[in-house]
CSV table of C-alpha atoms (C1' of nucleotides) in Angstrom, one decimal:
chain,number,residue,atom,x,y,z
A,26,MET,CA,17.5,82.9,102.6
A,27,LEU,CA,18.3,80.4,105.2
A,28,PRO,CA,17.8,77.1,103.9
A,29,ALA,CA,14.0,76.3,105.0
A,30,GLY,CA,14.0,72.5,105.1
A,31,GLN,CA,16.6,70.7,102.7
A,32,PRO,CA,20.2,70.5,104.0
A,33,LYS,CA,22.3,71.5,101.5
A,34,PHE,CA,24.4,68.5,101.1
A,35,LYS,CA,24.3,64.8,102.4
A,36,ARG,CA,26.9,62.6,103.8
A,37,ARG,CA,27.3,59.7,101.5
A,38,LYS,CA,31.2,59.2,101.4
A,39,ALA,CA,30.4,55.1,100.4
A,40,ASP,CA,28.2,56.0,97.2
A,41,ARG,CA,30.0,59.7,96.0
A,42,PRO,CA,32.7,57.2,93.8
A,43,ASP,CA,30.9,55.4,91.4
A,44,GLU,CA,28.6,58.6,91.1
A,45,ILE,CA,31.2,60.7,90.3
A,46,VAL,CA,32.9,57.7,87.6
A,47,ALA,CA,28.9,58.0,86.1
A,48,ALA,CA,28.8,61.4,85.6
A,49,ALA,CA,32.0,61.4,84.0
A,50,MET,CA,31.9,58.6,81.9
A,51,ASP,CA,28.3,61.1,80.3
A,52,VAL,CA,30.9,64.0,79.9
A,53,PHE,CA,34.1,62.6,78.5
A,54,ALA,CA,31.7,60.7,76.7
A,55,GLU,CA,30.6,63.2,75.3
A,56,LYS,CA,33.3,65.9,75.2
A,57,GLY,CA,36.0,63.5,75.0
A,58,PHE,CA,39.2,64.7,77.7
A,59,ALA,CA,40.1,67.6,77.1
A,60,ALA,CA,37.3,69.6,76.7
A,61,ALA,CA,35.5,68.0,79.9
A,62,ARG,CA,35.6,70.3,82.5
A,63,LEU,CA,35.4,68.9,86.0
A,64,ASP,CA,32.7,72.0,86.8
A,65,ASP,CA,30.7,70.2,84.4
A,66,ILE,CA,31.5,66.4,85.7
A,67,ALA,CA,30.7,67.6,89.7
A,68,ALA,CA,27.7,69.4,88.3
A,69,ARG,CA,26.1,65.9,86.9
A,70,ALA,CA,27.2,64.1,90.2
A,71,GLY,CA,25.6,66.7,92.2
A,72,VAL,CA,28.6,67.4,94.3
A,73,SER,CA,31.6,70.7,94.1
A,74,LYS,CA,34.7,70.5,92.5
A,75,GLY,CA,36.1,70.1,95.9
A,76,ALA,CA,33.9,66.7,96.9
A,77,LEU,CA,35.8,65.3,93.2
A,78,TYR,CA,39.2,65.6,94.6
A,79,LEU,CA,38.4,64.0,98.5
A,80,TYR,CA,38.0,60.5,96.1
A,81,PHE,CA,40.8,61.4,93.2
A,82,ALA,CA,44.0,63.0,93.0
A,83,THR,CA,43.6,64.0,89.7
A,84,LYS,CA,41.6,64.4,86.3
A,85,GLU,CA,43.7,61.9,84.6
A,86,ASP,CA,42.7,59.5,87.7
A,87,ILE,CA,39.3,60.2,87.0
A,88,PHE,CA,39.3,59.7,83.2
A,89,ARG,CA,41.3,56.1,84.2
A,90,ALA,CA,38.5,55.0,86.4
A,91,VAL,CA,35.9,55.9,83.9
A,92,ILE,CA,38.1,53.5,81.0
A,93,GLU,CA,38.8,50.9,84.1
A,94,GLN,CA,34.7,50.9,85.0
A,95,GLY,CA,34.1,50.0,80.8
A,96,VAL,CA,36.4,47.1,81.0
A,97,ALA,CA,35.5,45.1,83.7
A,98,PRO,CA,31.9,44.7,83.0
A,99,ASN,CA,31.6,43.8,79.1
A,100,LEU,CA,35.0,41.5,79.9
A,101,GLY,CA,32.4,39.1,82.7
A,102,ARG,CA,29.4,39.0,80.3
A,103,LEU,CA,32.2,37.9,77.3
A,104,GLN,CA,33.6,35.1,79.2
A,105,THR,CA,29.9,34.0,80.8
A,106,ALA,CA,28.5,34.5,77.3
A,107,LEU,CA,32.1,31.6,75.9
A,108,ALA,CA,31.9,29.9,78.8
A,109,GLU,CA,28.8,28.0,78.0
A,110,HIS,CA,31.1,26.4,74.8
A,111,ASP,CA,29.0,23.2,74.6
A,112,ALA,CA,26.6,24.8,71.4
A,113,ALA,CA,27.9,23.4,68.3
A,114,PHE,CA,30.2,26.4,66.9
A,115,PRO,CA,27.3,28.2,64.3
A,116,ASP,CA,25.3,28.5,67.1
A,117,LEU,CA,27.5,28.8,69.3
A,118,LEU,CA,28.6,31.6,67.0
A,119,ARG,CA,25.3,33.2,66.9
A,120,ALA,CA,24.9,33.7,70.6
A,121,PHE,CA,27.8,35.5,70.5
A,122,ALA,CA,26.7,37.5,68.0
A,123,THR,CA,23.8,38.7,69.4
A,124,ILE,CA,25.5,39.3,72.8
A,125,VAL,CA,28.2,41.2,70.9
A,126,SER,CA,25.5,43.3,69.5
A,127,SER,CA,23.6,43.8,73.0
A,128,ILE,CA,26.6,45.1,74.5
A,129,ALA,CA,26.9,46.9,72.1
A,130,THR,CA,23.2,48.7,71.8
A,131,ASP,CA,22.5,49.3,75.3
A,132,SER,CA,26.2,49.6,77.3
A,133,PRO,CA,28.7,52.9,76.8
A,134,VAL,CA,31.0,50.7,75.7
A,135,GLY,CA,30.6,52.7,72.5
A,136,GLY,CA,32.2,55.8,74.3
A,137,ILE,CA,34.7,54.4,75.6
A,138,ILE,CA,35.9,53.2,72.9
A,139,LYS,CA,35.7,56.4,71.2
A,140,MET,CA,38.0,57.9,74.3
A,141,VAL,CA,40.4,55.0,74.4
A,142,ILE,CA,40.7,56.1,70.1
A,143,GLY,CA,40.8,59.1,71.0
A,144,GLU,CA,43.5,59.6,73.3
A,145,SER,CA,45.6,56.4,73.1
A,146,ARG,CA,48.4,58.9,72.3
A,147,ASN,CA,47.9,61.2,75.4
A,148,PHE,CA,47.4,57.9,77.5
A,149,PRO,CA,49.2,55.2,76.4
A,150,GLU,CA,48.8,53.3,79.5
A,151,LEU,CA,45.1,53.2,78.8
A,152,ALA,CA,45.0,52.3,75.2
A,153,ARG,CA,47.5,49.3,76.9
A,154,THR,CA,45.3,48.1,79.5
A,155,TRP,CA,42.0,48.3,77.0
A,156,ARG,CA,44.3,45.6,74.9
A,157,GLU,CA,45.3,43.3,77.5
A,158,ARG,CA,42.1,43.3,79.8
A,159,LEU,CA,39.8,43.7,76.8
A,160,VAL,CA,41.0,43.5,73.4
A,161,GLU,CA,43.7,40.4,73.4
A,162,PRO,CA,41.4,38.0,75.7
A,163,ALA,CA,38.6,38.5,73.7
A,164,LEU,CA,40.7,38.1,70.4
A,165,GLY,CA,42.7,34.6,71.8
A,166,VAL,CA,39.1,32.6,73.2
A,167,MET,CA,37.7,33.7,69.5
A,168,SER,CA,40.7,32.9,67.1
A,169,GLY,CA,41.2,29.7,70.2
A,170,ALA,CA,37.9,28.8,69.2
A,171,ILE,CA,38.0,29.2,65.4
A,172,ALA,CA,41.6,27.5,65.6
A,173,ALA,CA,40.1,24.3,66.9
A,174,ALA,CA,37.0,24.5,64.0
A,175,GLN,CA,39.3,24.5,62.0
A,176,ALA,CA,41.4,21.0,63.7
A,177,ARG,CA,38.0,19.5,63.2
A,178,GLY,CA,37.1,20.4,59.4
A,179,GLU,CA,34.3,22.6,60.5
A,180,LEU,CA,35.8,25.2,59.4
A,181,ARG,CA,38.4,25.6,56.2
A,182,ALA,CA,41.8,27.5,56.7
A,183,GLY,CA,43.1,30.6,57.4
A,184,ASP,CA,44.9,32.5,60.1
A,185,PRO,CA,42.8,32.5,63.1
A,186,ARG,CA,43.2,36.1,64.1
A,187,HIS,CA,42.1,37.8,60.6
A,188,CYS,CA,39.2,35.0,61.3
A,189,ALA,CA,38.3,36.6,64.3
A,190,ILE,CA,38.9,40.2,62.8
A,191,SER,CA,36.6,40.1,59.9
A,192,LEU,CA,33.8,38.0,62.3
A,193,VAL,CA,34.0,41.1,64.6
A,194,SER,CA,35.3,44.2,62.7
A,195,PRO,CA,31.1,45.2,61.9
A,196,MET,CA,29.8,45.4,65.1
A,197,LEU,CA,32.8,47.2,66.3
A,198,LEU,CA,31.9,49.3,63.1
A,199,GLY,CA,28.5,49.7,63.6
A,200,VAL,CA,29.4,51.0,67.3
A,201,ILE,CA,32.0,53.9,66.6
A,202,TRP,CA,29.3,54.7,63.7
A,203,ARG,CA,26.4,55.4,66.4
A,204,GLU,CA,28.7,57.9,68.1
A,205,THR,CA,30.2,59.4,65.2
A,206,PHE,CA,28.1,59.6,62.2
A,207,VAL,CA,24.6,59.7,63.9
A,208,PRO,CA,24.4,62.3,66.1
A,209,VAL,CA,25.2,64.3,62.6
A,210,GLY,CA,22.5,62.8,60.9
A,211,ALA,CA,23.2,59.8,60.2
A,212,GLU,CA,20.6,57.0,60.0
A,213,PRO,CA,21.5,54.3,62.7
A,214,LEU,CA,22.4,51.3,61.8
A,215,ASP,CA,20.8,48.5,63.4
A,216,ILE,CA,23.7,46.6,64.9
A,217,PRO,CA,21.8,43.4,65.7
A,218,THR,CA,20.4,42.8,61.9
A,219,LEU,CA,23.7,43.9,60.7
A,220,ALA,CA,25.2,41.0,63.0
A,221,GLN,CA,23.3,38.7,62.3
A,222,GLN,CA,23.9,38.5,58.8
A,223,HIS,CA,27.2,38.9,59.0
A,224,VAL,CA,27.6,35.8,61.2
A,225,GLU,CA,25.7,33.7,58.8
A,226,LEU,CA,27.9,35.4,55.7
A,227,TRP,CA,30.9,34.7,57.7
A,228,LEU,CA,30.1,31.1,58.0
A,229,ARG,CA,29.3,30.2,55.1
A,230,GLY,CA,32.5,32.5,53.9
A,231,MET,CA,34.5,29.7,56.4
A,232,ARG,CA,32.6,26.3,55.3
A,233,PRO,CA,35.4,24.0,54.1
A,234,ASP,CA,34.7,23.1,49.9
A,235,ALA,CA,32.5,19.9,50.2
A,236,GLY,CA,34.9,17.7,48.6
A,237,ALA,CA,37.1,18.7,51.1
A,238,ALA,CA,38.7,16.0,53.0
A,239,ALA,CA,38.7,16.5,56.8
B,6,MET,CA,75.6,87.1,67.2
B,7,LEU,CA,74.6,88.7,64.2
B,8,PRO,CA,73.0,86.5,61.4
B,9,ALA,CA,76.5,86.6,59.3
B,10,GLY,CA,75.0,85.3,55.7
B,11,GLN,CA,71.6,83.6,56.2
B,12,PRO,CA,68.3,85.6,56.4
B,13,LYS,CA,66.7,85.1,58.9
B,14,PHE,CA,63.9,83.9,57.0
B,15,LYS,CA,62.2,83.5,54.1
B,16,ARG,CA,59.0,85.0,52.9
B,17,ARG,CA,57.3,82.1,50.9
B,18,LYS,CA,53.2,83.3,51.5
B,19,ALA,CA,52.5,80.9,48.1
B,20,ASP,CA,53.8,77.7,50.2
B,21,ARG,CA,53.2,78.7,53.6
B,22,PRO,CA,49.4,77.0,53.7
B,23,ASP,CA,49.9,73.9,52.9
B,24,GLU,CA,53.6,73.5,54.8
B,25,ILE,CA,51.2,74.5,58.1
B,26,VAL,CA,48.5,71.9,56.9
B,27,ALA,CA,50.8,69.0,56.8
B,28,ALA,CA,53.1,70.1,60.2
B,29,ALA,CA,49.5,70.4,61.3
B,30,MET,CA,48.6,67.0,60.5
B,31,ASP,CA,51.4,65.2,61.9
B,32,VAL,CA,50.4,67.0,65.4
B,33,PHE,CA,46.8,66.7,65.4
B,34,ALA,CA,46.9,63.6,64.9
B,35,GLU,CA,49.7,62.5,67.5
B,36,LYS,CA,47.7,64.9,70.2
B,37,GLY,CA,44.3,65.3,69.6
B,38,PHE,CA,42.7,68.5,68.7
B,39,ALA,CA,43.0,70.2,72.0
B,40,ALA,CA,46.1,69.2,73.1
B,41,ALA,CA,48.0,70.2,69.8
B,42,ARG,CA,50.1,73.3,70.6
B,43,LEU,CA,50.3,76.3,68.1
B,44,ASP,CA,53.8,76.6,69.0
B,45,ASP,CA,54.5,73.0,68.6
B,46,ILE,CA,52.3,73.3,64.8
B,47,ALA,CA,54.3,76.5,64.4
B,48,ALA,CA,58.1,74.7,65.0
B,49,ARG,CA,57.3,72.5,62.6
B,50,ALA,CA,56.0,74.1,60.1
B,51,GLY,CA,59.5,76.1,60.5
B,52,VAL,CA,57.5,79.5,60.9
B,53,SER,CA,56.5,81.3,63.8
B,54,LYS,CA,52.9,81.2,65.9
B,55,GLY,CA,52.2,84.6,64.5
B,56,ALA,CA,52.6,83.6,61.2
B,57,LEU,CA,49.6,80.9,61.7
B,58,TYR,CA,47.2,83.9,61.6
B,59,LEU,CA,48.5,84.8,58.7
B,60,TYR,CA,46.8,82.6,57.1
B,61,PHE,CA,43.9,80.9,58.9
B,62,ALA,CA,42.1,82.7,61.7
B,63,THR,CA,41.5,80.2,64.4
B,64,LYS,CA,42.7,76.9,65.8
B,65,GLU,CA,39.8,75.4,64.3
B,66,ASP,CA,40.3,76.5,61.0
B,67,ILE,CA,43.7,74.7,60.8
B,68,PHE,CA,41.7,71.7,61.9
B,69,ARG,CA,38.7,72.0,59.0
B,70,ALA,CA,41.8,72.5,56.9
B,71,VAL,CA,43.5,69.1,58.2
B,72,ILE,CA,40.6,67.0,57.9
B,73,GLU,CA,39.5,68.7,54.7
B,74,GLN,CA,42.4,67.6,53.1
B,75,GLY,CA,41.8,63.9,54.5
B,76,VAL,CA,39.0,63.9,52.5
B,77,ALA,CA,39.3,64.9,48.9
B,78,PRO,CA,43.0,62.3,47.8
B,79,ASN,CA,41.4,59.4,49.7
B,80,LEU,CA,37.8,60.2,47.3
B,81,GLY,CA,40.5,61.0,44.2
B,82,ARG,CA,41.3,57.4,44.5
B,83,LEU,CA,38.4,55.3,45.6
B,84,GLN,CA,36.9,57.1,42.2
B,85,THR,CA,39.5,56.2,39.6
B,86,ALA,CA,39.7,52.6,41.3
B,87,LEU,CA,35.5,52.2,41.3
B,88,ALA,CA,36.2,54.3,37.4
B,89,GLU,CA,37.5,51.0,36.1
B,90,HIS,CA,34.6,49.1,35.9
B,91,ASP,CA,34.8,46.7,33.5
B,92,ALA,CA,36.4,43.8,35.6
B,93,ALA,CA,33.9,41.0,36.2
B,94,PHE,CA,33.0,41.7,40.3
B,95,PRO,CA,35.3,39.5,42.3
B,96,ASP,CA,38.5,41.2,40.1
B,97,LEU,CA,37.3,44.4,40.5
B,98,LEU,CA,36.9,43.7,44.5
B,99,ARG,CA,40.2,42.4,44.6
B,100,ALA,CA,41.5,45.3,42.8
B,101,PHE,CA,38.9,47.1,45.5
B,102,ALA,CA,40.7,45.4,48.5
B,103,THR,CA,44.0,46.0,46.8
B,104,ILE,CA,43.6,49.9,46.7
B,105,VAL,CA,41.7,50.3,49.9
B,106,SER,CA,45.0,48.6,52.0
B,107,SER,CA,47.2,50.2,50.7
B,108,ILE,CA,45.5,53.5,51.6
B,109,ALA,CA,45.6,52.3,54.8
B,110,THR,CA,49.2,51.6,55.0
B,111,ASP,CA,50.8,54.4,53.5
B,112,SER,CA,48.2,57.8,53.7
B,113,PRO,CA,47.6,60.0,57.0
B,114,VAL,CA,44.2,58.5,56.9
B,115,GLY,CA,44.6,57.0,60.4
B,116,GLY,CA,45.3,59.8,62.0
B,117,ILE,CA,42.3,61.8,60.1
B,118,ILE,CA,40.0,58.7,61.2
B,119,LYS,CA,40.8,59.2,64.7
B,120,MET,CA,40.7,62.9,65.1
B,121,VAL,CA,37.1,62.8,63.0
B,122,ILE,CA,35.9,59.7,65.6
B,123,GLY,CA,37.1,61.4,69.3
B,124,GLU,CA,36.3,64.7,67.8
B,125,SER,CA,32.6,64.0,66.3
B,126,ARG,CA,31.1,66.1,69.2
B,127,ASN,CA,32.8,68.8,69.3
B,128,PHE,CA,33.3,69.4,65.8
B,129,PRO,CA,30.3,68.2,64.5
B,130,GLU,CA,30.3,69.9,61.1
B,131,LEU,CA,33.5,67.7,60.1
B,132,ALA,CA,31.9,64.6,61.4
B,133,ARG,CA,28.9,65.7,58.6
B,134,THR,CA,31.4,66.7,56.2
B,135,TRP,CA,33.6,63.1,56.1
B,136,ARG,CA,30.3,61.3,55.8
B,137,GLU,CA,28.7,63.8,53.2
B,138,ARG,CA,32.1,64.0,51.4
B,139,LEU,CA,33.7,60.0,52.0
B,140,VAL,CA,31.5,57.8,53.7
B,141,GLU,CA,27.7,58.0,52.3
B,142,PRO,CA,29.6,58.5,48.3
B,143,ALA,CA,31.8,55.3,49.0
B,144,LEU,CA,29.0,53.1,50.9
B,145,GLY,CA,26.5,54.3,48.2
B,146,VAL,CA,29.3,53.4,45.0
B,147,MET,CA,29.7,50.4,46.8
B,148,SER,CA,26.0,49.0,47.8
B,149,GLY,CA,24.9,49.8,44.4
B,150,ALA,CA,27.2,47.7,42.9
B,151,ILE,CA,26.8,45.1,45.2
B,152,ALA,CA,22.8,45.8,44.6
B,153,ALA,CA,23.6,45.8,40.8
B,154,ALA,CA,25.4,42.5,41.5
B,155,GLN,CA,22.6,40.9,43.3
B,156,ALA,CA,20.2,41.9,40.6
B,157,ARG,CA,22.2,40.1,37.9
B,158,GLY,CA,22.2,36.7,40.2
B,159,GLU,CA,26.2,37.0,41.0
B,160,LEU,CA,25.5,37.5,44.8
B,161,ARG,CA,23.0,36.4,47.1
B,162,ALA,CA,20.4,38.4,48.9
B,163,GLY,CA,21.2,40.9,51.8
B,164,ASP,CA,20.7,44.5,52.7
B,165,PRO,CA,23.5,45.9,50.2
B,166,ARG,CA,24.4,48.7,53.1
B,167,HIS,CA,24.7,45.9,55.6
B,168,CYS,CA,27.0,44.3,53.1
B,169,ALA,CA,29.7,47.0,52.2
B,170,ILE,CA,29.8,47.5,55.7
B,171,SER,CA,30.6,43.3,55.9
B,172,LEU,CA,33.0,44.3,53.2
B,173,VAL,CA,35.0,47.3,54.5
B,174,SER,CA,34.9,47.0,58.6
B,175,PRO,CA,38.4,44.5,58.6
B,176,MET,CA,40.5,47.5,56.5
B,177,LEU,CA,39.3,50.3,58.8
B,178,LEU,CA,39.7,48.3,61.7
B,179,GLY,CA,42.7,47.2,60.9
B,180,VAL,CA,43.9,51.5,60.4
B,181,ILE,CA,42.4,52.4,63.7
B,182,TRP,CA,44.0,49.0,65.5
B,183,ARG,CA,47.0,50.5,63.8
B,184,GLU,CA,46.8,54.3,65.5
B,185,THR,CA,45.4,52.7,69.1
B,186,PHE,CA,47.2,49.3,69.8
B,187,VAL,CA,50.4,49.6,67.9
B,188,PRO,CA,52.1,52.3,69.4
B,189,VAL,CA,51.6,50.3,73.0
B,190,GLY,CA,52.6,47.5,72.1
B,191,ALA,CA,50.8,45.7,70.0
B,192,GLU,CA,52.1,43.5,67.0
B,193,PRO,CA,50.8,45.3,64.0
B,194,LEU,CA,48.1,43.9,61.7
B,195,ASP,CA,49.1,42.8,58.4
B,196,ILE,CA,46.5,44.7,56.9
B,197,PRO,CA,46.8,43.8,53.1
B,198,THR,CA,46.7,40.1,53.8
B,199,LEU,CA,43.8,40.5,56.1
B,200,ALA,CA,42.4,42.4,54.0
B,201,GLN,CA,42.9,39.6,50.7
B,202,GLN,CA,41.9,36.9,52.9
B,203,HIS,CA,38.1,38.9,53.8
B,204,VAL,CA,37.2,39.9,50.2
B,205,GLU,CA,37.6,35.8,49.5
B,206,LEU,CA,35.9,34.9,52.5
B,207,TRP,CA,33.1,38.0,51.9
B,208,LEU,CA,32.8,36.0,47.9
B,209,ARG,CA,32.3,33.1,49.4
B,210,GLY,CA,29.9,34.4,52.1
B,211,MET,CA,28.2,36.1,49.2
B,212,ARG,CA,28.2,33.5,46.5
B,213,PRO,CA,25.0,32.0,44.9
B,214,ASP,CA,23.5,29.0,46.3
B,215,ALA,CA,24.7,27.0,43.6
B,216,GLY,CA,21.2,25.0,43.0
B,217,ALA,CA,19.2,28.4,43.1
B,218,ALA,CA,18.0,30.3,40.3
B,219,ALA,CA,19.1,33.6,38.5
C,10,DG,C1',61.3,103.5,50.2
C,11,DT,C1',57.3,101.1,50.0
C,12,DT,C1',55.0,96.8,51.4
C,13,DT,C1',53.9,93.6,53.6
C,14,DA,C1',55.8,88.5,55.3
C,15,DA,C1',57.0,87.2,59.3
C,16,DT,C1',58.3,88.2,63.6
C,17,DA,C1',58.6,87.2,69.1
C,18,DA,C1',56.6,90.0,73.1
C,19,DC,C1',51.8,90.2,74.7
C,20,DT,C1',47.8,89.5,77.2
C,21,DG,C1',43.5,87.3,79.1
C,22,DA,C1',40.7,83.8,79.3
C,23,DC,C1',40.1,79.4,81.0
C,24,DC,C1',40.3,76.1,84.4
C,25,DA,C1',42.7,72.2,86.9
C,26,DG,C1',44.1,72.1,91.7
C,27,DT,C1',43.9,74.0,96.4
C,28,DC,C1',42.6,75.2,101.3
C,29,DA,C1',40.2,77.5,104.5
C,30,DG,C1',36.1,77.9,106.1
C,31,DT,C1',30.9,75.1,106.2
C,32,DT,C1',27.4,72.1,107.7
C,33,DA,C1',25.7,66.9,108.1
C,34,DT,C1',26.7,63.4,111.0
C,35,DT,C1',28.7,60.4,115.0
C,36,DT,C1',29.6,60.0,119.8
C,37,DA,C1',30.7,61.8,124.1
C,38,DT,C1',28.8,64.5,128.7
C,39,DG,C1',24.6,65.1,131.8
D,14,DC,C1',16.8,62.8,126.2
D,15,DA,C1',18.5,66.3,124.7
D,16,DT,C1',23.0,68.7,123.6
D,17,DA,C1',27.5,70.1,123.1
D,18,DA,C1',31.9,68.7,121.6
D,19,DA,C1',34.3,66.6,118.4
D,20,DT,C1',35.0,64.7,113.5
D,21,DA,C1',34.9,64.9,108.7
D,22,DA,C1',32.3,65.3,104.3
D,23,DC,C1',31.6,68.7,101.6
D,24,DT,C1',31.5,74.0,99.6
D,25,DG,C1',33.5,77.4,96.6
D,26,DA,C1',35.8,81.6,96.5
D,27,DC,C1',40.9,81.2,94.9
D,28,DT,C1',45.8,81.0,92.5
D,29,DG,C1',49.2,79.8,88.9
D,30,DG,C1',49.9,77.7,84.8
D,31,DT,C1',49.3,77.4,80.2
D,32,DC,C1',48.2,78.8,75.6
D,33,DA,C1',44.5,80.5,71.7
D,34,DG,C1',45.1,84.9,70.2
D,35,DT,C1',47.2,89.9,69.2
D,36,DT,C1',50.0,92.9,68.0
D,37,DA,C1',53.9,96.4,67.8
D,38,DT,C1',57.9,95.9,65.6
D,39,DT,C1',61.7,93.9,62.2
D,40,DA,C1',63.2,92.6,57.6
D,41,DA,C1',62.7,90.8,53.5
D,42,DA,C1',61.6,91.6,48.7
D,43,DC,C1',60.5,94.3,44.7
DNA sequence: GTTTAATAACTGACCAGTCAGTTATTTATG
DNA sequence: CATAAATAACTGACTGGTCAGTTATTAAAC
């Protein structure tokens, strides 16, 4: 009856928040916001439910923290990727596709995207945050680069924003596919291959006519 | 106090189910499954909560009916669209894009897609149904048509499934954009224009090399 | 007057959030 | 070094509200 050796908990104030957010990420990604129980999150974080409230005021706050934490690292990687700006446009794009597919493949963005989409009406601020901090910057950088390449005559005309969407949408769809249909028996998409094939298609489709003047 | 003329309700057994599903579609699309209250659905359908249970056994059944009803009409329209198969491939594709964007623009698929994505883990059968009855048939028809065109030498080589995804993903993303970011202040995407521009890009990107033999 | 669509008051399960108490850890004291 | 007093991280049983689903009752329809 008496706990022989091990103590029944450790005091680890510094590590708890991150551990809780990580556990919450898993549970939220699996169940969605409403169906996720705080008891589950606590259990997965190796902590009691009460302890959650030592670090977060409400369930919504935990959710916010999860979504927030999903923004920063990806934004960082994208910016880093696009900082190496000196490559020729096609090669830049190929590198970009590689990075996006690696993010898509081995980070939990998938689950987060799902939640941002699914809970956008219930948590408008989250959709706003995600758009302002991740989607718009990324789209902005990309359409900027596209517009510049168009100005240099490397790409043909066309609304740069639409072009950027044409470019990234298959990768995003691949992530959504993995989250939605693969758990239900669908063949996984080979996102890196898909991305590569699509980038080449896009580059050919955006190549200016041979005879056109710059 | 006494209801002078009008009766307090009408008995309309035949019409109720559709009205309930329509009301539920709105509420589910706005709130998601868990956050949607049956009282709200009932109120919007002009009926008491108890009446829902005359036609559906559980909340999940209502949800299933909503998602089911989202499948059929779209499947129908797509099949009809692709039945007119005699046009040349590029024109067929342009017509297809027009139809897809009109579906995207003025049908409630957006809300349904959101729910299928968001609740796929909690309702695996729904994701399965959607995939089996809508996504796979559509993808199948499209990649079949693409493969045929490739065999005829009208399109260059490349995994037909990936090609099909490259083709439709911007439209899908447009719908998701509208559902997720527009309610939060984002500029709406012009889906028809996006679709048109993308189809042309895709056709150019898939055009075989001029010198290549058939 | 019989049938049954429809209502509205009700029940019970579930779960976010609370808090009184417990235990690990730190700090003061001999 | 002990060891006792103080602190704060942590626990888990409890509660209050919400809401899916039930049921006793009413009233429309024929």
